[in-house]
Short mmCIF file of C-alpha atoms and ligand atoms in Angstrom, two decimals:
data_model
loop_
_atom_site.label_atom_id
_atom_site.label_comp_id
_atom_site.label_asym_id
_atom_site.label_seq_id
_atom_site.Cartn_x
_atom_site.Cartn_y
_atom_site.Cartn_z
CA UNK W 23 6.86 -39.86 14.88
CA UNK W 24 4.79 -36.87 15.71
CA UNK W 25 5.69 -35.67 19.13
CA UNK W 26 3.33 -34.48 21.80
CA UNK W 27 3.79 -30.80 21.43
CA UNK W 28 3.58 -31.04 17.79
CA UNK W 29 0.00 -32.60 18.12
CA UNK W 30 -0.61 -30.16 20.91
CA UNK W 31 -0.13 -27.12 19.13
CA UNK W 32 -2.09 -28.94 15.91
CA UNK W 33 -4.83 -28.97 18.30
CA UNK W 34 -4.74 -25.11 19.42
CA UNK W 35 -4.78 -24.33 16.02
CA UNK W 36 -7.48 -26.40 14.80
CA UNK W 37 -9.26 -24.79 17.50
CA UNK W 38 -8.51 -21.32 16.61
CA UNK W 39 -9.51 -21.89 13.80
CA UNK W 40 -11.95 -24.80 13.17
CA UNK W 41 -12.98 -23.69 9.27
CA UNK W 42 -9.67 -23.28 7.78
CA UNK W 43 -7.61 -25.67 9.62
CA UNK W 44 -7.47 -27.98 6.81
CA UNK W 45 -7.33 -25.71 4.43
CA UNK W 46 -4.52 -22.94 3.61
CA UNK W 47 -3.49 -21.56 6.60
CA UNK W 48 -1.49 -18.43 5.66
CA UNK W 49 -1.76 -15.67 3.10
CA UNK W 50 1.69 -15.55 2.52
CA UNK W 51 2.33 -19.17 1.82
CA UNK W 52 -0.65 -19.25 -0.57
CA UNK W 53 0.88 -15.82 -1.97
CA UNK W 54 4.65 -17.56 -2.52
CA UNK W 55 3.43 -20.99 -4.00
CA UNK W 56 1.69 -18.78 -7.11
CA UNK W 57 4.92 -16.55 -7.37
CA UNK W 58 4.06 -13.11 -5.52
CA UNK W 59 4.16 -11.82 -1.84
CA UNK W 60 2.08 -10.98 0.63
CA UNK W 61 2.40 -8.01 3.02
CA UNK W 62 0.69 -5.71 5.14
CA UNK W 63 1.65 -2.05 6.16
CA UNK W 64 1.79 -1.46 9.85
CA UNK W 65 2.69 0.66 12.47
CA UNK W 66 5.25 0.36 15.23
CA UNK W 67 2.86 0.47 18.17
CA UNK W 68 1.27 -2.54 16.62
CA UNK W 69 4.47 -4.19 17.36
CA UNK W 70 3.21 -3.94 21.05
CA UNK W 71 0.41 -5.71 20.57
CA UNK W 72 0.58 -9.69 21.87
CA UNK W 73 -2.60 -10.55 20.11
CA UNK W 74 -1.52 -9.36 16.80
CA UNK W 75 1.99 -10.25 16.49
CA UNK W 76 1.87 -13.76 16.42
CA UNK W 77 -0.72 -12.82 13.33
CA UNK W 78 1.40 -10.84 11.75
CA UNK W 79 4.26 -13.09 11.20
CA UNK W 80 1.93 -15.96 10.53
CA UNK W 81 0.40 -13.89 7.48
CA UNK W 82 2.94 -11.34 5.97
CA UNK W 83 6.43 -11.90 4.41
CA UNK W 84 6.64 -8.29 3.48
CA UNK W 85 5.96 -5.28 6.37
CA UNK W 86 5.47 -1.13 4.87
CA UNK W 87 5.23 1.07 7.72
CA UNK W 88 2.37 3.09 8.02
CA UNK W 89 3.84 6.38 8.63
CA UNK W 90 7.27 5.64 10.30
CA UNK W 91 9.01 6.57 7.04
CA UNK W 92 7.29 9.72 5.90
CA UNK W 93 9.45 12.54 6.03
CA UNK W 94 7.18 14.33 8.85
CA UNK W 95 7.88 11.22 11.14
CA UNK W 96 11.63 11.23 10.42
CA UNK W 97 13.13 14.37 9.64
CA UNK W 98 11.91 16.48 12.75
CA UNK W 99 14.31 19.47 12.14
CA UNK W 100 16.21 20.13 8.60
CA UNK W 101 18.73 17.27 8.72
CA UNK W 102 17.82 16.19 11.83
CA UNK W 103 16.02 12.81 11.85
CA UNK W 104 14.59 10.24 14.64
CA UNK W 105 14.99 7.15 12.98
CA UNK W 106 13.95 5.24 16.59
CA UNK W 107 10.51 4.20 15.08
CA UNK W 108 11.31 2.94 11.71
CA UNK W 109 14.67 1.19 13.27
CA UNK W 110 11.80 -0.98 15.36
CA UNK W 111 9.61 -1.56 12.28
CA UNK W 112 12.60 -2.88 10.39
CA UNK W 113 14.44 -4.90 13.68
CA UNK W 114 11.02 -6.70 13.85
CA UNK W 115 10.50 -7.54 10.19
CA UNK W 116 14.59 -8.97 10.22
CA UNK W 117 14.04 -11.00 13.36
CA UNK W 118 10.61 -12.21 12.00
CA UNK W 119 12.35 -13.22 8.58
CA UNK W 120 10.16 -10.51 6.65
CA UNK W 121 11.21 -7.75 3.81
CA UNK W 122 10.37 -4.28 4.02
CA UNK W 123 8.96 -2.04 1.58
CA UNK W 124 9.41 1.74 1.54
CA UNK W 125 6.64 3.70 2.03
CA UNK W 126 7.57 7.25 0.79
CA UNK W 127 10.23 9.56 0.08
CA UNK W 128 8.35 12.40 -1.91
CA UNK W 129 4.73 12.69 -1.52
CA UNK W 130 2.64 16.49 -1.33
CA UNK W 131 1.63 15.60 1.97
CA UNK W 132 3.14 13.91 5.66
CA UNK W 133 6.17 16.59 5.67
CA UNK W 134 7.40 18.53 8.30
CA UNK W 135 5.88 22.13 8.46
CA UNK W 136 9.83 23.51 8.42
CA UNK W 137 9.64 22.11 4.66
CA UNK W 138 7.89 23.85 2.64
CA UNK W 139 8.83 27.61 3.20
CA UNK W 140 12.65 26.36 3.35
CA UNK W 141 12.13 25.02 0.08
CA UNK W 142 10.27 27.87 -1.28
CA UNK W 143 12.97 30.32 0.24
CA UNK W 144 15.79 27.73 -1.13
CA UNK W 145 14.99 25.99 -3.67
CA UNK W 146 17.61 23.83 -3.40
CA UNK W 147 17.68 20.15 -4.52
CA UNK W 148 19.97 18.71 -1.70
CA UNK W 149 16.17 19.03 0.10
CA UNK W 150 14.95 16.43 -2.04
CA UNK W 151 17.40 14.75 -2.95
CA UNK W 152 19.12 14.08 0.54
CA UNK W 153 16.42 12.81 2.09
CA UNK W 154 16.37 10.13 -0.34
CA UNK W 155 19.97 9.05 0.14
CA UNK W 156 19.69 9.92 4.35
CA UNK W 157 16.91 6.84 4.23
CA UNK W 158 17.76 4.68 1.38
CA UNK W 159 21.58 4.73 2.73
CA UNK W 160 20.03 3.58 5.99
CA UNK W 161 17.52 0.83 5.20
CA UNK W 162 18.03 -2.11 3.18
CA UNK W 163 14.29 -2.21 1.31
CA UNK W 164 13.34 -4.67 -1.66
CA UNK W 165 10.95 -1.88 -2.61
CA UNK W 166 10.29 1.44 -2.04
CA UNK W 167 7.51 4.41 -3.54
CA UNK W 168 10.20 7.04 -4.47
CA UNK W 169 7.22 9.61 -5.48
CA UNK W 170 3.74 8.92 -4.25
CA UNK W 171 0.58 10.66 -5.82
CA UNK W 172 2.20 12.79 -8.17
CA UNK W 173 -1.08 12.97 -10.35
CA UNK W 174 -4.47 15.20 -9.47
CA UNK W 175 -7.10 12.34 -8.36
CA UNK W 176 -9.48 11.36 -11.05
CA UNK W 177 -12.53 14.19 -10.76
CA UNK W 178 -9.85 17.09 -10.16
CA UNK W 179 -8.80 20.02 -12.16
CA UNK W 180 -5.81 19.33 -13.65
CA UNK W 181 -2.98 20.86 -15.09
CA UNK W 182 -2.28 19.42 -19.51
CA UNK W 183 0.73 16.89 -17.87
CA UNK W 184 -1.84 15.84 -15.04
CA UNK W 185 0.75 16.78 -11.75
CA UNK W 186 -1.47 17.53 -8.68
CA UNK W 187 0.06 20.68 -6.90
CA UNK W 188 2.75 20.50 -4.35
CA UNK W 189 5.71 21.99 -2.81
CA UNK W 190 7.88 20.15 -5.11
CA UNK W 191 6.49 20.91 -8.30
CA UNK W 192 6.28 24.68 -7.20
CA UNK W 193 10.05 24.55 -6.11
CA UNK W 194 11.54 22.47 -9.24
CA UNK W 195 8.83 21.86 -11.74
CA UNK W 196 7.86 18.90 -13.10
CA UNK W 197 11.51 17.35 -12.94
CA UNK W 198 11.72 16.83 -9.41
CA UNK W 199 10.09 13.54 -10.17
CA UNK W 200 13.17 12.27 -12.54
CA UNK W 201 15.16 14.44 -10.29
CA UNK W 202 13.93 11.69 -7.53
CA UNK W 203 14.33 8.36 -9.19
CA UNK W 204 17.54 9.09 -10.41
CA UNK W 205 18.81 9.91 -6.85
CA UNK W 206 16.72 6.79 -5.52
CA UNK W 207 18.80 4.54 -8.36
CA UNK W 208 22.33 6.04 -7.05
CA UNK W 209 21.48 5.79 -3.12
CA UNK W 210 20.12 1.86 -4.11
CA UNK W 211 21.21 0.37 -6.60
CA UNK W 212 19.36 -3.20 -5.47
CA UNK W 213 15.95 -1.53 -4.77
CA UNK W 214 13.13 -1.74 -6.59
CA UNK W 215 11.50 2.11 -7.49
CA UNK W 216 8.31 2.26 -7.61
CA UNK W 217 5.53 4.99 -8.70
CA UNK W 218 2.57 4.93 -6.26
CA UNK W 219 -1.11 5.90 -7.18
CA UNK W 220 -4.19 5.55 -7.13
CA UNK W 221 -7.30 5.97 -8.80
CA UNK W 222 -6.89 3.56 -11.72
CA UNK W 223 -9.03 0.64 -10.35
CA UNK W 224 -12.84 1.59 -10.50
CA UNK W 225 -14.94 2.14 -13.35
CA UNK W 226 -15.85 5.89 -13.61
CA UNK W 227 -15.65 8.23 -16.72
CA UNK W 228 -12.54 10.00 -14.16
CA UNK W 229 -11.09 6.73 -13.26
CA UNK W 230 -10.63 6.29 -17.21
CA UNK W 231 -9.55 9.59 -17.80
CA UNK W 232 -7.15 8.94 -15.40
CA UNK W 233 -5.72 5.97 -16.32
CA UNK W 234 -4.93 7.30 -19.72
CA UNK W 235 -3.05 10.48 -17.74
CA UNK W 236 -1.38 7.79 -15.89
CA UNK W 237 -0.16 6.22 -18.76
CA UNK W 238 0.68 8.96 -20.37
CA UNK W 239 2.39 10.18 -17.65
CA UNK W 240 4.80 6.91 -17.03
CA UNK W 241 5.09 7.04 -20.74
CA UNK W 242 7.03 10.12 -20.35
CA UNK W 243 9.36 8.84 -17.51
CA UNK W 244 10.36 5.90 -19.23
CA UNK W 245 11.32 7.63 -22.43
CA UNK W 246 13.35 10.28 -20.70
CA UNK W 247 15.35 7.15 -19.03
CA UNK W 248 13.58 7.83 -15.39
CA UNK W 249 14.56 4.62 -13.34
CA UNK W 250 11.42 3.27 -12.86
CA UNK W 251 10.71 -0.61 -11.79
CA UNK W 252 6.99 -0.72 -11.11
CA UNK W 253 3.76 0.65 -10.44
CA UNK W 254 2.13 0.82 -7.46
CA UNK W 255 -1.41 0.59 -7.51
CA UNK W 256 -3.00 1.15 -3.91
CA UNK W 257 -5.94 -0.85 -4.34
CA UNK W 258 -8.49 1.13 -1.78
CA UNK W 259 -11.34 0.03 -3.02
CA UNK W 260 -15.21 0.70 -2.33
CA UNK W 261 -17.57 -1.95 -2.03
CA UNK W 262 -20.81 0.31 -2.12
CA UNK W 263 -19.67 3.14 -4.31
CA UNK W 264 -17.05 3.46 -7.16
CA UNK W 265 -17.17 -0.27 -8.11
CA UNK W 266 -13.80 -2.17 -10.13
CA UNK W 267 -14.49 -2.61 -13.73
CA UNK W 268 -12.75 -5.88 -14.74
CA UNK W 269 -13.21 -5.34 -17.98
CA UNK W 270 -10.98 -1.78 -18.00
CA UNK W 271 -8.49 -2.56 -14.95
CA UNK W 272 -7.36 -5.95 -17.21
CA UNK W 273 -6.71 -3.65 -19.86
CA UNK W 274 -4.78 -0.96 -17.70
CA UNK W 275 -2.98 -3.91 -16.45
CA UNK W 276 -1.93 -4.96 -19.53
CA UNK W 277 -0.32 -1.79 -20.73
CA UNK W 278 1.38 -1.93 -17.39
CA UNK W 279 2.87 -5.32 -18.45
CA UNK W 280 3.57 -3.89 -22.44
CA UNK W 281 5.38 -1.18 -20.63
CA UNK W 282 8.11 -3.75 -18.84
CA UNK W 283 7.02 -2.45 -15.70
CA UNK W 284 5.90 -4.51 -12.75
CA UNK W 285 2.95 -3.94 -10.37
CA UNK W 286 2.74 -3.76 -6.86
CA UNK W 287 -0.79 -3.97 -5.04
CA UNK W 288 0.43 -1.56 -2.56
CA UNK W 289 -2.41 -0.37 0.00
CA UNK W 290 -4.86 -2.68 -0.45
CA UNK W 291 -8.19 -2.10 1.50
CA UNK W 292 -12.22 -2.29 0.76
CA UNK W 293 -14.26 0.64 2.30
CA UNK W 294 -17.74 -0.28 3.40
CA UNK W 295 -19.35 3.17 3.98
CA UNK W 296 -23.29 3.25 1.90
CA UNK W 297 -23.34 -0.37 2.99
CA UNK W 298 -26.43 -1.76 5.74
CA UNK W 299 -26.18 -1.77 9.54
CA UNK W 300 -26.17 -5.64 8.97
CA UNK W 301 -22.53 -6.33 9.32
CA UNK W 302 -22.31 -10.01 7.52
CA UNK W 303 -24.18 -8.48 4.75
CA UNK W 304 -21.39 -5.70 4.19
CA UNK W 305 -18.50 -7.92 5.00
CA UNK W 306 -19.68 -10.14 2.30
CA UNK W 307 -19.66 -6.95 -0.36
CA UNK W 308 -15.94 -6.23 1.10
CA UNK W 309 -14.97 -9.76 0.15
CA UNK W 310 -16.49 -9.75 -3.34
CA UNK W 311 -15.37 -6.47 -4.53
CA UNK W 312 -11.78 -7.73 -3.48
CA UNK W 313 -12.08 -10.91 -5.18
CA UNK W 314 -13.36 -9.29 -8.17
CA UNK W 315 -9.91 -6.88 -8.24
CA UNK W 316 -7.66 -9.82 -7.23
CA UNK W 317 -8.96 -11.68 -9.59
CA UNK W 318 -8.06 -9.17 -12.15
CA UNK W 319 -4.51 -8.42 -10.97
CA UNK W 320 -3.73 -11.42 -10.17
CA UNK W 321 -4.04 -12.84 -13.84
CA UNK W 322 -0.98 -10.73 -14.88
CA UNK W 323 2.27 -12.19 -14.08
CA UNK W 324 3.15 -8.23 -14.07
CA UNK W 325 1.59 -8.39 -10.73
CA UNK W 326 4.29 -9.27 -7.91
CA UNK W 327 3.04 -8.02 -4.93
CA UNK W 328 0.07 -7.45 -2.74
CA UNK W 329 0.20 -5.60 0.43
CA UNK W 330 -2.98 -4.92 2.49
CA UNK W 331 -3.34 -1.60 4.50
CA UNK W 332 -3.31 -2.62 7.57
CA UNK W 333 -4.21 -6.69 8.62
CA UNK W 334 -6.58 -5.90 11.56
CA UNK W 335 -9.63 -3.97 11.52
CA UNK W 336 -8.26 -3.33 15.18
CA UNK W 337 -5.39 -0.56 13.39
CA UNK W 338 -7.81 1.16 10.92
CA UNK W 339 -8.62 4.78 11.47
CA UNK W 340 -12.12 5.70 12.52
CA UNK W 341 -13.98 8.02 9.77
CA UNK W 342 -12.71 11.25 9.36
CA UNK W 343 -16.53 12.47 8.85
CA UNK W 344 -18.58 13.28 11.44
CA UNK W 345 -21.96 11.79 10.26
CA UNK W 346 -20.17 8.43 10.49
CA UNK W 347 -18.57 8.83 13.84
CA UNK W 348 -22.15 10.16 15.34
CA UNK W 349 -23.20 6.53 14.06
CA UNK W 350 -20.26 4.47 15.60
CA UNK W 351 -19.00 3.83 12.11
CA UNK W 352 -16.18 1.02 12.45
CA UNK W 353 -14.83 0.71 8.68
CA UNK W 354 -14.19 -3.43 8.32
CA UNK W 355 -11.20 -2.67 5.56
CA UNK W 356 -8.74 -5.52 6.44
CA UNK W 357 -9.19 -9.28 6.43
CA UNK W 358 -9.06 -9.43 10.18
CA UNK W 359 -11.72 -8.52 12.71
CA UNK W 360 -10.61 -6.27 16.04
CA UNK W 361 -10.77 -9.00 18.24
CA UNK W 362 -8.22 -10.59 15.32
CA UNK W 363 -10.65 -13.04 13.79
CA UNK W 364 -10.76 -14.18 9.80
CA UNK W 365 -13.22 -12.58 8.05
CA UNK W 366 -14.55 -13.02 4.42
CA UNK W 367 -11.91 -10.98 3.34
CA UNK W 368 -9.10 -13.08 4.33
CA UNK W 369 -11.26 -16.31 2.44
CA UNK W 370 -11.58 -13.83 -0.41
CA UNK W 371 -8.07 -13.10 -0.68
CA UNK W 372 -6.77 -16.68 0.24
CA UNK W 373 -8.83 -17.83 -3.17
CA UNK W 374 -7.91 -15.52 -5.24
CA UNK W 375 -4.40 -16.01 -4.14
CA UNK W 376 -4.50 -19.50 -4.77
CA UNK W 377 -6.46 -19.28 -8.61
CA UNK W 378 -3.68 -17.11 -9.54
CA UNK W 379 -2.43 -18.92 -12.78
CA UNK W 380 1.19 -19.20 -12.75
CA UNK W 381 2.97 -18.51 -15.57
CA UNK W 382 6.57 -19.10 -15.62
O1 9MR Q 406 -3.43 5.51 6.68
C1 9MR Q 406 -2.66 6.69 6.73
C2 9MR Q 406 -3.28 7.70 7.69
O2 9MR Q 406 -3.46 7.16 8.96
C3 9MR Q 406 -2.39 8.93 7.72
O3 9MR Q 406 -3.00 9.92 8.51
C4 9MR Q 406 -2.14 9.48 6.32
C5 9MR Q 406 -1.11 10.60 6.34
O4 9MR Q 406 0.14 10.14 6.78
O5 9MR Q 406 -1.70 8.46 5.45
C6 9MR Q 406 -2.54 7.35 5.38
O6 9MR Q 406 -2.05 6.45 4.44
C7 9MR Q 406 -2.13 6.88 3.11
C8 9MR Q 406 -0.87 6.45 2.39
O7 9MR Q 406 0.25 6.96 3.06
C9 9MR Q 406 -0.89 6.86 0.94
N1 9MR Q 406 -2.08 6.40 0.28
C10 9MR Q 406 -3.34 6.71 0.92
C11 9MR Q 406 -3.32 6.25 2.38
C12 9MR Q 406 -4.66 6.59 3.06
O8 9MR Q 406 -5.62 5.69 2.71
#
């Protein structure tokens, strides 16, 4: 017998949302059924917003934090951290029933400003390397992006091995990055370490010039023994400029896959800037420029995961140029509208999702 309530809260939803109600209902349910999770980063003042909660742990089964767990958030003197942030981020996804994914121990940029001349004066490892035990001892994570944009971004000079400049590579070299996963493996042994990039997903003479410095690059990690579980492709994607070439990102996928490695759909977003004023007509081009990457990615049983950056439109950064914020720009990135409403994108995704073939 269906009670009252049960029917009563049938009816609130079928209200909230008339067009979907008897279809999927959740991202993440749609995600698990074909093998693979869903996930969203956020941010912990999110976590204070009543609107989007419920949201949240309706869509996601996976939660990467935004910025709580760059170093420049955490470690606010050397070897003093405020862990008070991320601690809420990762309370909320165990009481929701949700996993956490690290989001990132070494990256260029996000650290504190006392790094880099300690490290240039020092040049001593326990820098790098203790910040990776200080949060992987700390946070139990089924994933986490140990080194994050390593490479120089398709279009940029480059050095022959394709490393972008940073603090780390002037304090240790190019090892720092082995130097990293091989702390990452000792400090967590059960997490998954993952590479994190991007630039491999549009079509572009750079983009494929990149992808074969990519692969040339985790080439070299894997036959030096670097403990490396999976790639993490961001997925920011442009639905009026660099366009996804199917054709190319199924191949790059597939030497992903001949490489043992998984892949991770880390940061996924579509930008709309070139697009009309006419907002259906650009939310549309978000939607099928997503579709026409998920579609890719999701053919690979390589690909495990796909986290969106951000769920709401509400928690996306206004342009950083000033042309665009003289018009009132408001990117539409994310699947959800600010006042929390579906969009194309979240239809999109929820098809793609569920014409994922599954393999196994
Ligand atoms: O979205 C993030 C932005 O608000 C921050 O200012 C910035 C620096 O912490 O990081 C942004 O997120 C980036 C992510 O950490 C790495 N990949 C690119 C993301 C920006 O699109």
């Amino acid at each position: 017998m269906i009670s009252r309530r049960r029917l009563l809260a049938a009816g609130a939803s079928t209200l909230a949302f008339p067009a979907q109600a008897q279809s999927v209902t959740s991202l993440k349910a749609v995600a698990a059924a074909k093998g693979f999770v869903f996930g969203s980063a956020a941010a912990s003042y999110e976590l204070k917003d009543a609107d989007f909660v419920p949201l949240l742990l309706a869509q996601t089964a996976q939660l990467v934090p935004e910025y709580e767990m760059k170093r420049d958030a955490l470690e606010i003197q050397p070897g003093v951290y405020d862990f008070a942030a991320l601690d809420s981020l990762f309370a909320f996804a165990r009481r929701g029933g949700l996993s956490m994914r690290g989001h990132t121990l070494v990256w260029y940029y996000a650290n504190p400003k006392w790094l880099t001349p300690l490290l240039a004066a020092r040049r001593d490892e326990k820098l790098l390397t203790g910040h990776i035990q200080a949060v992987l001892r700390r946070y139990p994570m089924e994933s986490v992006d140990v080194v994050n944009e390593a490479l120089a971004p398709p279009g940029t000079a480059a050095r022959a091995d394709g490393l972008r400049p940073s603090l780390w590579l002037d304090a240790f070299g190019p090892g720092y990055i082995d130097t990293a996963f091989h702390a990452a493996r000792a400090a967590a042994p059960g997490t998954r370490l993952v590479y994190n990039e991007w630039g491999f997903e549009q079509g572009a003479v750079e983009n494929d010039r990149f992808r074969a410095t990519t692969l040339r690059f985790l080439d070299g990690l894997l036959k030096r023994g670097v403990p490396l579980d999976a790639l993490g492709m961001q997925g920011h994607l442009s639905a009026f400029g660099n366009r996804v070439d199917q054709r190319k990102l199924r191949d790059f996928v597939a030497e992903i896959r001949a490489r043992g490695l998984a892949l991770l759909i880390t940061e996924l977003d579509v930008e709309d800037i070139g697009g009309p004023s006419d907002i259906a007509a650009r939310d549309r081009a978000v939607a099928d420029e997503a579709r026409r990457f998920l579609d890719v990615v999701l053919d690979s049983p390589a690909t495990q995961a796909v986290l969106t950056w951000n769920l709401s439109d509400r928690y996306v950064d206004a342009p950083d140029e000033w042309k665009l914020k003289l018009m009132g720009w408001r990117f539409r990135k994310t699947p959800y509208d600010t006042q929390m409403r579906r969009k194309p994108l979240w239809d999109a995704m929820a098809q793609a999702f569920a014409g994922r073939r599954v393999f196994y």
